[in-house]
Tab-separated table of C-alpha atoms in Angstrom:
chain	number	residue	atom	x	y	z
A	29	MET	CA	-0.363	0.068	-0.231
A	30	LEU	CA	1.198	3.675	-1.230
A	31	THR	CA	1.330	6.793	1.774
A	32	ASP	CA	0.025	9.745	0.614
A	33	HIS	CA	2.516	10.607	-0.107
A	34	GLU	CA	3.948	8.486	-1.933
A	35	VAL	CA	0.767	9.123	-4.241
A	36	GLU	CA	0.779	12.655	-4.644
A	37	VAL	CA	5.140	11.895	-5.966
A	38	LEU	CA	3.538	9.914	-7.869
A	39	ILE	CA	0.790	12.289	-9.410
A	40	HIS	CA	3.680	15.117	-9.711
A	41	GLU	CA	6.320	13.034	-11.472
A	42	ALA	CA	3.335	11.753	-14.364
A	43	PHE	CA	3.670	15.451	-15.239
A	44	GLU	CA	6.714	16.068	-15.169
A	45	TYR	CA	8.250	12.907	-16.865
A	46	TYR	CA	5.350	11.841	-19.817
A	47	GLY	CA	2.289	15.578	-19.330
A	48	PHE	CA	-0.469	13.491	-18.190
A	49	ASP	CA	-2.394	15.659	-15.214
A	50	PHE	CA	-4.220	12.728	-12.563
A	51	GLY	CA	-3.857	16.175	-9.751
A	52	GLY	CA	-7.752	16.526	-10.174
A	53	TYR	CA	-8.624	12.979	-9.959
A	54	SER	CA	-10.494	11.550	-7.069
A	55	ARG	CA	-7.533	10.662	-4.501
A	56	ALA	CA	-9.027	7.670	-3.479
A	57	SER	CA	-9.594	5.616	-6.170
A	58	PHE	CA	-6.348	6.809	-8.078
A	59	LYS	CA	-4.926	5.554	-4.713
A	60	ARG	CA	-6.786	2.172	-5.281
A	61	ARG	CA	-6.021	1.871	-9.091
A	62	ILE	CA	-1.768	2.297	-7.942
A	63	ASP	CA	-2.379	0.133	-4.878
A	64	ARG	CA	-3.731	-3.164	-6.880
A	65	LEU	CA	-1.289	-2.630	-10.424
A	66	TYR	CA	1.657	-1.750	-7.288
A	67	GLN	CA	-0.243	-5.768	-6.386
A	68	LEU	CA	-0.662	-6.416	-9.954
A	69	ASP	CA	3.070	-5.880	-11.485
A	70	GLY	CA	4.442	-7.951	-7.986
A	71	PHE	CA	6.935	-4.194	-7.482
A	72	LYS	CA	8.166	-4.501	-3.822
A	73	SER	CA	9.037	-0.681	-3.446
A	74	PHE	CA	7.707	2.530	-3.642
A	75	PRO	CA	11.648	3.833	-5.916
A	76	GLU	CA	11.109	0.498	-8.141
A	77	LEU	CA	7.542	1.202	-8.797
A	78	LEU	CA	8.379	5.140	-9.401
A	79	SER	CA	11.284	3.993	-11.045
A	80	ARG	CA	10.211	1.826	-13.851
A	81	MET	CA	7.779	4.624	-14.646
A	82	ARG	CA	9.608	7.059	-15.596
A	83	THR	CA	11.897	4.790	-17.611
A	84	ASP	CA	9.467	2.771	-19.647
A	85	THR	CA	7.420	4.646	-21.866
A	86	GLU	CA	4.728	1.288	-23.015
A	87	TYR	CA	5.054	0.755	-19.033
A	88	PHE	CA	3.414	4.096	-17.807
A	89	LYS	CA	1.154	3.624	-20.781
A	90	ARG	CA	-0.351	0.500	-19.135
A	91	MET	CA	-1.050	2.981	-15.682
A	92	VAL	CA	-3.039	4.506	-17.751
A	93	GLU	CA	-4.800	1.890	-19.329
A	94	GLU	CA	-5.187	0.845	-15.283
A	95	ILE	CA	-6.134	3.948	-13.405
A	96	THR	CA	-8.710	4.948	-16.022
A	97	VAL	CA	-11.870	2.974	-16.458
A	98	ASN	CA	-12.692	1.600	-19.194
A	99	VAL	CA	-16.348	0.769	-18.103
A	100	THR	CA	-18.940	0.553	-20.786
A	101	GLU	CA	-21.868	-1.676	-22.751
A	102	MET	CA	-23.517	-0.438	-25.996
A	103	PHE	CA	-27.627	0.876	-24.350
A	104	ARG	CA	-26.142	1.024	-21.106
A	105	ASP	CA	-29.277	2.728	-18.658
A	106	PRO	CA	-31.402	1.455	-21.608
A	107	LEU	CA	-33.976	4.337	-20.192
A	108	PHE	CA	-31.460	6.836	-20.894
A	109	TYR	CA	-31.334	6.718	-24.325
A	110	LYS	CA	-34.672	5.780	-24.311
A	111	VAL	CA	-35.375	9.611	-23.329
A	112	LEU	CA	-32.509	10.830	-25.598
A	113	ARG	CA	-35.062	8.335	-28.774
A	114	GLU	CA	-38.054	9.754	-27.948
A	115	GLU	CA	-37.342	13.674	-26.481
A	116	ILE	CA	-34.156	15.000	-27.044
A	117	LEU	CA	-33.231	13.765	-31.176
A	118	PRO	CA	-36.849	14.864	-32.109
A	119	LEU	CA	-35.457	17.906	-31.212
A	120	LEU	CA	-32.226	18.489	-32.672
A	121	ALA	CA	-33.242	17.064	-36.201
A	122	THR	CA	-34.326	19.971	-36.754
A	123	LYS	CA	-30.516	21.408	-37.080
A	124	PRO	CA	-29.343	21.299	-40.201
A	125	PHE	CA	-26.534	19.846	-38.928
A	126	ILE	CA	-25.736	17.516	-35.717
A	127	ARG	CA	-22.394	17.228	-33.612
A	128	ILE	CA	-21.778	15.523	-30.701
A	129	TRP	CA	-19.575	14.895	-28.836
A	130	HIS	CA	-18.997	11.285	-26.185
A	131	ALA	CA	-15.807	12.656	-23.120
A	132	GLY	CA	-14.762	10.041	-22.170
A	133	CYS	CA	-15.343	7.358	-25.124
A	134	SER	CA	-13.293	4.494	-23.806
A	135	THR	CA	-13.744	1.445	-25.700
A	136	GLY	CA	-16.826	3.191	-27.921
A	137	GLU	CA	-19.650	1.070	-27.002
A	138	GLU	CA	-21.822	4.323	-26.470
A	139	VAL	CA	-20.559	5.609	-29.132
A	140	PHE	CA	-21.743	3.182	-30.707
A	141	SER	CA	-25.388	3.694	-29.473
A	142	MET	CA	-25.568	5.951	-29.830
A	143	ALA	CA	-24.184	6.037	-33.950
A	144	ILE	CA	-27.363	2.819	-34.738
A	145	MET	CA	-30.029	5.950	-32.597
A	146	LEU	CA	-29.087	8.413	-35.571
A	147	LYS	CA	-29.654	6.177	-37.807
A	148	GLU	CA	-32.878	4.705	-37.319
A	149	ALA	CA	-34.044	8.455	-37.193
A	150	ASN	CA	-32.553	9.019	-40.105
A	151	LEU	CA	-29.986	11.951	-38.912
A	152	LEU	CA	-26.870	9.856	-38.637
A	153	ARG	CA	-27.020	11.797	-42.675
A	154	LYS	CA	-26.056	15.105	-41.374
A	155	SER	CA	-24.368	14.219	-37.986
A	156	LEU	CA	-20.837	13.219	-36.605
A	157	LEU	CA	-20.181	12.159	-33.919
A	158	TYR	CA	-16.194	13.442	-32.219
A	159	ALA	CA	-15.014	10.408	-29.670
A	160	THR	CA	-12.463	11.593	-26.825
A	161	ASP	CA	-10.969	9.820	-24.138
A	162	LEU	CA	-7.504	10.422	-22.535
A	163	ASN	CA	-6.139	6.748	-22.885
A	164	PRO	CA	-4.492	6.240	-25.961
A	165	SER	CA	-4.421	2.456	-26.508
A	166	VAL	CA	-8.778	2.705	-25.785
A	167	ILE	CA	-10.023	5.300	-28.512
A	168	VAL	CA	-7.533	2.794	-31.301
A	169	ALA	CA	-9.822	-0.324	-29.890
A	170	ALA	CA	-13.253	1.837	-30.592
A	171	LYS	CA	-12.415	3.150	-33.861
A	172	LYS	CA	-12.335	-0.754	-35.045
A	173	GLY	CA	-15.805	-1.200	-33.646
A	174	ILE	CA	-15.105	-4.461	-32.882
A	175	PHE	CA	-17.092	-5.857	-30.098
A	176	PRO	CA	-16.988	-9.719	-28.391
A	177	ILE	CA	-19.766	-12.045	-29.398
A	178	ARG	CA	-21.159	-12.815	-25.914
A	179	MET	CA	-21.513	-9.033	-25.162
A	180	MET	CA	-24.698	-9.136	-28.407
A	181	GLN	CA	-26.851	-10.659	-26.722
A	182	GLN	CA	-26.886	-8.036	-23.362
A	183	TYR	CA	-27.034	-5.066	-25.557
A	184	SER	CA	-29.537	-6.554	-27.902
A	185	GLU	CA	-31.917	-6.646	-24.701
A	186	ASN	CA	-30.448	-2.879	-24.132
A	187	TYR	CA	-31.495	-2.101	-27.297
A	188	ILE	CA	-35.003	-2.899	-27.169
A	189	ALA	CA	-35.632	-1.463	-23.098
A	190	SER	CA	-34.487	1.845	-24.594
A	191	GLY	CA	-36.604	1.637	-27.586
A	192	GLY	CA	-35.135	-0.042	-30.270
A	193	LYS	CA	-37.417	-1.554	-33.027
A	194	LYS	CA	-34.875	-3.120	-35.307
A	195	ASP	CA	-32.673	-6.474	-35.376
A	196	PHE	CA	-29.987	-5.538	-33.100
A	197	SER	CA	-27.696	-8.269	-35.427
A	198	ASP	CA	-28.975	-6.539	-38.554
A	199	TYR	CA	-26.085	-3.274	-37.292
A	200	TYR	CA	-22.900	-5.881	-37.308
A	201	ILE	CA	-21.393	-9.243	-38.554
A	202	ALA	CA	-20.078	-11.952	-36.718
A	203	ASN	CA	-17.310	-13.515	-36.962
A	204	TYR	CA	-15.985	-16.319	-34.917
A	205	ASP	CA	-16.075	-14.455	-31.421
A	206	ARG	CA	-16.317	-11.360	-32.458
A	207	ALA	CA	-19.195	-8.389	-34.389
A	208	LYS	CA	-17.701	-6.375	-36.618
A	209	PHE	CA	-19.764	-3.187	-36.867
A	210	SER	CA	-20.727	-1.475	-40.018
A	211	GLU	CA	-18.763	1.218	-41.604
A	212	GLU	CA	-21.857	3.439	-42.280
A	213	LEU	CA	-21.750	3.998	-38.530
A	214	ILE	CA	-18.013	4.365	-37.679
A	215	GLU	CA	-17.496	6.866	-41.019
A	216	LYS	CA	-19.443	9.504	-39.191
A	217	MET	CA	-17.058	9.287	-35.919
A	218	VAL	CA	-13.922	10.927	-35.219
A	219	PHE	CA	-11.622	9.585	-32.649
A	220	SER	CA	-9.134	11.107	-31.026
A	221	GLN	CA	-7.101	11.777	-28.080
A	222	HIS	CA	-8.588	14.353	-25.356
A	223	ASN	CA	-7.432	15.225	-21.533
A	224	LEU	CA	-10.447	17.057	-19.817
A	225	VAL	CA	-8.024	17.837	-17.249
A	226	SER	CA	-5.455	20.161	-19.418
A	227	ASP	CA	-7.022	20.369	-23.250
A	228	SER	CA	-9.555	22.642	-24.259
A	229	SER	CA	-12.651	23.297	-26.453
A	230	PHE	CA	-12.704	22.312	-30.345
A	231	ASN	CA	-15.878	22.425	-31.213
A	232	GLU	CA	-19.633	23.898	-31.132
A	233	PHE	CA	-21.224	20.960	-29.461
A	234	ASP	CA	-25.022	20.474	-30.004
A	235	LEU	CA	-25.168	17.482	-28.164
A	236	ILE	CA	-22.161	16.139	-24.735
A	237	LEU	CA	-22.134	13.203	-23.048
A	238	CYS	CA	-19.725	12.523	-20.470
A	239	ARG	CA	-21.038	9.508	-18.103
A	240	ASN	CA	-19.784	8.313	-14.845
A	241	VAL	CA	-16.555	9.920	-15.811
A	242	MET	CA	-16.968	12.927	-12.773
A	243	ILE	CA	-17.176	11.008	-10.515
A	244	TYR	CA	-13.353	9.859	-9.806
A	245	PHE	CA	-12.609	13.093	-10.300
A	246	ASP	CA	-12.044	15.079	-7.420
A	247	LYS	CA	-14.187	18.694	-6.829
A	248	ASP	CA	-12.160	21.099	-8.597
A	249	LEU	CA	-11.516	18.996	-12.107
A	250	GLN	CA	-15.427	18.784	-11.929
A	251	GLU	CA	-15.806	21.864	-12.272
A	252	ARG	CA	-13.024	22.312	-14.692
A	253	ALA	CA	-14.887	19.533	-16.979
A	254	LEU	CA	-18.381	21.382	-16.619
A	255	LYS	CA	-17.181	24.917	-17.865
A	256	LEU	CA	-14.634	23.060	-20.594
A	257	PHE	CA	-18.966	21.534	-21.339
A	258	ASP	CA	-20.520	25.157	-21.288
A	259	ASP	CA	-16.924	26.320	-23.180
A	260	SER	CA	-18.466	23.843	-25.558
A	261	LEU	CA	-22.046	23.453	-25.688
A	262	GLY	CA	-23.752	25.684	-28.288
A	263	LYS	CA	-26.790	27.647	-27.039
A	264	LEU	CA	-29.679	24.530	-26.204
A	265	GLY	CA	-27.158	22.040	-26.297
A	266	PHE	CA	-27.795	19.525	-24.531
A	267	LEU	CA	-25.491	18.002	-21.937
A	268	ALA	CA	-26.237	15.127	-20.491
A	269	LEU	CA	-24.435	13.011	-17.240
A	270	GLY	CA	-24.215	9.535	-15.978
A	271	THR	CA	-26.513	9.082	-12.475
A	272	LYS	CA	-24.362	9.869	-10.202
A	273	GLU	CA	-23.079	12.590	-11.623
A	274	THR	CA	-24.475	16.343	-11.680
A	275	ILE	CA	-24.312	20.184	-11.826
A	276	LYS	CA	-25.798	21.433	-9.173
A	277	TYR	CA	-23.720	22.877	-6.801
A	278	SER	CA	-21.453	24.599	-9.672
A	279	HIS	CA	-21.615	27.398	-10.086
A	280	LEU	CA	-23.080	26.578	-13.832
A	281	GLN	CA	-25.806	25.652	-12.958
A	282	PRO	CA	-28.179	28.714	-13.274
A	283	ARG	CA	-26.715	28.888	-17.290
A	284	PHE	CA	-28.635	25.324	-18.102
A	285	LEU	CA	-32.160	23.825	-17.585
A	286	GLN	CA	-32.708	20.240	-16.222
A	287	LEU	CA	-34.905	18.534	-17.628
A	288	ARG	CA	-35.571	15.382	-16.899
A	289	LYS	CA	-33.854	13.083	-13.598
A	290	GLU	CA	-32.083	11.064	-16.329
A	291	LYS	CA	-29.155	14.271	-15.722
A	292	ILE	CA	-29.770	15.241	-18.963
A	293	TRP	CA	-29.452	19.402	-19.178
A	294	LYS	CA	-29.817	22.287	-21.573
A	295	LYS	CA	-27.773	25.255	-22.338
A	296	ILE	CA	-30.043	28.544	-21.786
A	297	LYS	CA	-27.640	31.171	-20.875
């Protein structure tokens, strides 16, 4: 188990050597994941871990993968997607072009869920989905649109519960233990690395989704991320957060109107 001081040293060194700023991450969550990595990889001392991080860039990538959480699924929280499908997409349909940002996209399951809904609403042709994550390896995976075939039954059930009416298997080709999703969906996606801690706004969006990412941030970093989303949303744009996330205690709250308990806000100022 690392001490609090060692955790602070690790955060400082990660920034000094690689420019990765973990300073705003919840210390409890960060420490829990570093302790797990420390035990998994059999380090005997903190200096040994620190030396490995400083000198081995591949190992640092592994650290990033362990620290950044990549738990996701297609149409996760189906009722949330049902609200998007029935209430938000009809409003976006009035726009000449739709830009959507999935911040913290992980391996891409939620981006593909959105693309499927846009296609069914006949909106995919005039949409562009930007998918970003801090972790470069999950972006590489997401771009391929390949997911384990064993997950398809669960994803299909989620899809139907979200209001999907088609056969979910129409959207992918099964190949042994993998499901490869349609290129028609992928060609409307732009994947890139983006750090919510240190990077700035890069476009104006009609809808931003950042679900179950900010729960790992401390209050200051949550506020910074919300400011970034505010800067990146067009007037009357929508912000969707995870079930345990809110802008209720942010100084930005007056700029937004909460539409649903499903944690969707509309920018009104």
